[in-house]
Amino acid sequence: MRIVLLGAPGAGKGTVAKLLSEFDGSVQISTGDILRAAVKDGTDLGREAKDYMDRGDLVPDALIMKIMEERLQKPDCGKGFILDGFPRTILQAEALKTLLERLKIKLDFVVNLEVPKDVILDRLTTRRTCSNPECQEIYNIKSNPPTAAGTCKKCGSPVIQRDDETVAAINNRLETYNEKTAPLIGFYEREGLLKNFLSLQSKETVAEIEKSLKNK
Ligand code: AMP
């Protein structure tokens, strides 16, 4: 499959992308994960991106496009890809359109995950992430807690609250989403690629998306 996942922070893009990639081996490409790994590794990219990320601001478009131009040309994308957290601005969406035309790749469609705002806020403030950059398993202190000692069930590393998951950063991320990313819904609607999915349970949403792919 070749799809883009749109949705506010906390809409469950990461979880849905992971489940979809198990469906047919399409690779999950998360710009957030790529950036967090770069910050952890202390690369030039990580140093440039860190302050924007900690504040809950978007990393500059040019930096993101440089990452994605390279990423989308790696051989594993031949099986298909699920773009999770990219594009995030109209400029990125237009640059992606040009890039895909050049690479002769067609998107199946764009999935817009719709989640009520109170559900989003609850999810974001209760989310915890494994601190091991190789793992980054996501937990929720209410519905899917880590071990009693606060460690990851998969790799044993400490499970932490990300710097961008403080209340101030969360509010900023939601404002940034409304201002910069929500306009992509109209953009992809005009492109004839948008499909909306009310997303409360990730597994059910994934089943709906798989059904839409089969009926394409
Ligand atoms: P995420 O895990 O997708 O919520 O991304 C975490 C942070 O990484 C965001 O709050 C941004 O600072 C940055 N980021 C991720 N993807 C993008 C993107 N496509 N454009 C700009 N910044 C991004």
Short mmCIF file of C-alpha atoms and ligand atoms in Angstrom, two decimals:
data_model
loop_
_atom_site.label_atom_id
_atom_site.label_comp_id
_atom_site.label_asym_id
_atom_site.label_seq_id
_atom_site.Cartn_x
_atom_site.Cartn_y
_atom_site.Cartn_z
CA MET A 1 0.00 0.00 0.00
CA ARG A 2 1.06 3.60 -0.50
CA ILE A 3 -0.77 5.82 1.91
CA VAL A 4 -0.44 9.01 3.93
CA LEU A 5 -1.83 9.11 7.48
CA LEU A 6 -3.21 12.46 8.58
CA GLY A 7 -4.47 13.24 12.05
CA ALA A 8 -3.85 15.47 15.06
CA PRO A 9 -1.11 14.56 17.55
CA GLY A 10 -2.58 11.74 19.65
CA ALA A 11 -4.95 10.56 16.90
CA GLY A 12 -3.14 7.22 16.88
CA LYS A 13 -1.20 7.54 13.61
CA GLY A 14 1.77 5.57 14.97
CA THR A 15 -0.33 2.67 16.24
CA VAL A 16 -2.42 2.51 13.06
CA ALA A 17 0.72 2.69 10.89
CA LYS A 18 2.37 -0.16 12.80
CA LEU A 19 -0.70 -2.39 12.44
CA LEU A 20 -1.04 -1.56 8.73
CA SER A 21 2.62 -2.40 8.08
CA GLU A 22 1.98 -5.89 9.50
CA PHE A 23 -0.83 -6.29 6.98
CA ASP A 24 1.30 -6.42 3.81
CA GLY A 25 4.88 -5.58 4.79
CA SER A 26 4.65 -1.94 3.69
CA VAL A 27 7.23 0.10 5.57
CA GLN A 28 6.14 2.60 8.23
CA ILE A 29 7.95 5.91 7.75
CA SER A 30 7.59 8.24 10.71
CA THR A 31 9.40 11.59 10.46
CA GLY A 32 8.95 11.95 14.24
CA ASP A 33 10.78 8.63 14.84
CA ILE A 34 13.56 9.56 12.38
CA LEU A 35 14.03 12.92 14.12
CA ARG A 36 13.96 11.45 17.65
CA ALA A 37 16.60 8.88 16.67
CA ALA A 38 18.76 11.71 15.24
CA VAL A 39 18.42 13.71 18.49
CA LYS A 40 19.39 10.65 20.53
CA ASP A 41 22.40 9.96 18.29
CA GLY A 42 23.46 13.62 18.45
CA THR A 43 23.75 13.97 14.66
CA ASP A 44 23.75 17.38 12.90
CA LEU A 45 20.09 16.78 11.98
CA GLY A 46 19.26 15.98 15.62
CA ARG A 47 21.02 19.11 16.89
CA GLU A 48 19.10 21.28 14.41
CA ALA A 49 15.74 19.66 15.16
CA LYS A 50 15.79 19.29 18.97
CA ASP A 51 14.67 22.77 20.10
CA TYR A 52 11.76 22.87 17.64
CA MET A 53 10.64 19.43 18.79
CA ASP A 54 10.90 20.17 22.53
CA ARG A 55 8.71 23.27 22.06
CA GLY A 56 6.18 21.35 20.00
CA ASP A 57 6.96 23.44 16.89
CA LEU A 58 7.45 22.00 13.42
CA VAL A 59 10.98 21.39 12.16
CA PRO A 60 11.68 23.53 9.02
CA ASP A 61 10.24 22.16 5.78
CA ALA A 62 13.61 22.11 3.97
CA LEU A 63 15.10 19.78 6.59
CA ILE A 64 12.11 17.44 6.43
CA MET A 65 12.11 17.33 2.63
CA LYS A 66 15.80 16.46 2.58
CA ILE A 67 15.11 13.48 4.88
CA MET A 68 12.07 12.31 2.92
CA GLU A 69 13.60 12.64 -0.56
CA GLU A 70 16.29 10.20 0.56
CA ARG A 71 13.99 7.96 2.57
CA LEU A 72 11.41 7.43 -0.17
CA GLN A 73 14.11 6.26 -2.59
CA LYS A 74 15.40 3.47 -0.34
CA PRO A 75 14.75 -0.03 -1.71
CA ASP A 76 12.41 -1.08 1.15
CA CYS A 77 9.84 1.46 -0.13
CA GLY A 78 9.34 -0.77 -3.17
CA LYS A 79 6.99 -2.93 -1.07
CA GLY A 80 4.86 0.10 -0.24
CA PHE A 81 4.91 2.70 2.52
CA ILE A 82 2.78 4.28 5.19
CA LEU A 83 3.69 7.91 5.81
CA ASP A 84 3.12 8.71 9.47
CA GLY A 85 3.48 12.37 10.47
CA PHE A 86 4.48 13.57 7.00
CA PRO A 87 3.46 15.78 5.26
CA ARG A 88 2.64 18.30 8.00
CA THR A 89 2.41 21.54 5.95
CA ILE A 90 1.00 22.54 2.56
CA LEU A 91 4.56 23.14 1.36
CA GLN A 92 5.54 19.56 2.33
CA ALA A 93 2.40 18.18 0.63
CA GLU A 94 3.20 20.02 -2.59
CA ALA A 95 6.84 18.93 -2.46
CA LEU A 96 5.72 15.33 -1.84
CA LYS A 97 3.37 15.51 -4.83
CA THR A 98 6.23 16.68 -7.09
CA LEU A 99 8.59 14.03 -5.68
CA LEU A 100 6.10 11.18 -6.19
CA GLU A 101 5.37 12.36 -9.76
CA ARG A 102 9.12 12.33 -10.45
CA LEU A 103 9.48 8.83 -8.96
CA LYS A 104 6.32 7.68 -10.84
CA ILE A 105 4.66 6.59 -7.61
CA LYS A 106 0.90 6.91 -7.07
CA LEU A 107 -0.67 7.12 -3.60
CA ASP A 108 -3.60 4.75 -2.97
CA PHE A 109 -5.25 7.39 -0.79
CA VAL A 110 -4.83 9.66 2.21
CA VAL A 111 -6.31 8.48 5.50
CA ASN A 112 -7.60 11.20 7.80
CA LEU A 113 -7.99 9.86 11.35
CA GLU A 114 -10.77 11.79 13.08
CA VAL A 115 -10.70 11.69 16.88
CA PRO A 116 -12.70 13.91 19.30
CA LYS A 117 -10.57 16.55 21.04
CA ASP A 118 -11.20 15.30 24.62
CA VAL A 119 -10.01 11.82 23.61
CA ILE A 120 -6.88 13.33 22.04
CA LEU A 121 -6.01 15.36 25.16
CA ASP A 122 -6.51 12.36 27.43
CA ARG A 123 -4.34 10.15 25.21
CA LEU A 124 -1.51 12.66 24.96
CA THR A 125 -1.21 13.38 28.67
CA THR A 126 -1.26 9.69 29.61
CA ARG A 127 1.16 8.55 26.89
CA ARG A 128 4.61 7.25 27.81
CA THR A 129 7.39 6.12 25.49
CA CYS A 130 10.26 3.65 25.84
CA SER A 131 13.49 5.68 26.12
CA ASN A 132 15.45 3.19 23.99
CA PRO A 133 15.66 4.78 20.50
CA GLU A 134 15.82 1.31 18.92
CA CYS A 135 12.49 0.38 20.58
CA GLN A 136 10.32 3.46 21.31
CA GLU A 137 7.39 1.26 22.30
CA ILE A 138 4.41 3.42 23.23
CA TYR A 139 2.50 2.91 26.50
CA ASN A 140 -0.50 4.51 28.14
CA ILE A 141 -0.56 4.73 31.93
CA LYS A 142 -4.31 3.98 31.94
CA SER A 143 -4.94 1.49 29.14
CA ASN A 144 -1.55 -0.08 28.42
CA PRO A 145 0.89 0.54 31.29
CA PRO A 146 4.61 -0.43 31.31
CA THR A 147 5.91 -2.74 34.09
CA ALA A 148 5.28 -1.72 37.71
CA ALA A 149 8.91 -0.56 37.82
CA GLY A 150 8.22 1.80 34.90
CA THR A 151 10.28 -0.16 32.40
CA CYS A 152 9.52 -1.31 28.87
CA LYS A 153 7.93 -4.76 28.55
CA LYS A 154 9.79 -5.34 25.27
CA CYS A 155 13.35 -4.22 25.99
CA GLY A 156 13.52 -3.37 29.72
CA SER A 157 14.61 0.26 29.23
CA PRO A 158 13.02 3.04 31.34
CA VAL A 159 9.70 4.29 30.02
CA ILE A 160 9.51 8.10 30.03
CA GLN A 161 7.27 11.07 29.27
CA ARG A 162 8.66 12.74 26.15
CA ASP A 163 9.81 16.39 26.42
CA ASP A 164 7.11 17.29 23.90
CA GLU A 165 4.40 15.64 26.03
CA THR A 166 4.30 18.28 28.78
CA VAL A 167 1.00 20.21 28.92
CA ALA A 168 2.57 23.39 27.43
CA ALA A 169 4.17 21.49 24.54
CA ILE A 170 0.98 19.50 23.91
CA ASN A 171 -1.10 22.69 23.66
CA ASN A 172 1.45 24.13 21.26
CA ARG A 173 1.45 20.95 19.13
CA LEU A 174 -2.35 21.05 18.89
CA GLU A 175 -2.29 24.74 17.88
CA THR A 176 0.42 24.03 15.33
CA TYR A 177 -1.67 21.15 13.97
CA ASN A 178 -4.76 23.37 13.57
CA GLU A 179 -2.83 26.15 11.89
CA LYS A 180 -0.36 24.26 9.68
CA THR A 181 -1.52 20.66 9.20
CA ALA A 182 -5.34 20.73 9.25
CA PRO A 183 -5.35 22.62 5.88
CA LEU A 184 -3.98 19.40 4.31
CA ILE A 185 -7.44 17.85 4.71
CA GLY A 186 -8.79 20.34 2.13
CA PHE A 187 -5.68 19.94 -0.02
CA TYR A 188 -6.10 16.15 -0.33
CA GLU A 189 -9.87 16.46 -0.72
CA ARG A 190 -9.25 18.67 -3.78
CA GLU A 191 -6.73 16.10 -5.03
CA GLY A 192 -9.49 13.46 -4.79
CA LEU A 193 -7.39 11.34 -2.42
CA LEU A 194 -9.00 11.91 1.00
CA LYS A 195 -10.78 9.23 3.04
CA ASN A 196 -12.05 10.05 6.55
CA PHE A 197 -12.10 7.42 9.30
CA LEU A 198 -13.58 8.02 12.74
CA SER A 199 -10.83 6.46 14.83
CA LEU A 200 -11.51 5.43 18.42
CA GLN A 201 -10.15 1.85 18.38
CA SER A 202 -7.02 1.45 16.26
CA LYS A 203 -7.71 -2.20 15.38
CA GLU A 204 -11.17 -1.41 14.03
CA THR A 205 -9.84 1.56 12.08
CA VAL A 206 -7.14 -0.62 10.53
CA ALA A 207 -9.75 -3.18 9.47
CA GLU A 208 -11.75 -0.38 7.79
CA ILE A 209 -8.66 0.93 5.99
CA GLU A 210 -7.76 -2.58 4.79
CA LYS A 211 -11.31 -2.98 3.47
CA SER A 212 -11.04 0.30 1.56
CA LEU A 213 -7.72 -0.81 0.05
CA LYS A 214 -9.20 -4.10 -1.14
CA ASN A 215 -12.21 -2.34 -2.69
CA LYS A 216 -10.08 0.22 -4.50
P1 AMP B 1 5.46 13.16 15.93
O1 AMP B 1 6.04 12.02 16.67
O2 AMP B 1 5.02 12.81 14.54
O3 AMP B 1 4.37 13.87 16.71
O4 AMP B 1 6.63 14.23 15.73
C1 AMP B 1 7.31 14.79 16.84
C2 AMP B 1 7.88 16.16 16.47
O5 AMP B 1 8.80 16.01 15.37
C3 AMP B 1 6.86 17.17 15.98
O6 AMP B 1 6.22 17.84 17.05
C4 AMP B 1 7.74 18.10 15.15
O7 AMP B 1 8.53 18.94 15.97
C5 AMP B 1 8.69 17.11 14.47
N1 AMP B 1 8.16 16.61 13.18
C6 AMP B 1 7.78 15.34 12.87
N2 AMP B 1 7.36 15.24 11.61
C7 AMP B 1 7.47 16.48 11.08
C8 AMP B 1 7.17 17.04 9.81
N3 AMP B 1 6.67 16.31 8.80
N4 AMP B 1 7.40 18.38 9.64
C9 AMP B 1 7.90 19.16 10.63
N5 AMP B 1 8.20 18.70 11.85
C10 AMP B 1 7.98 17.37 12.09
#
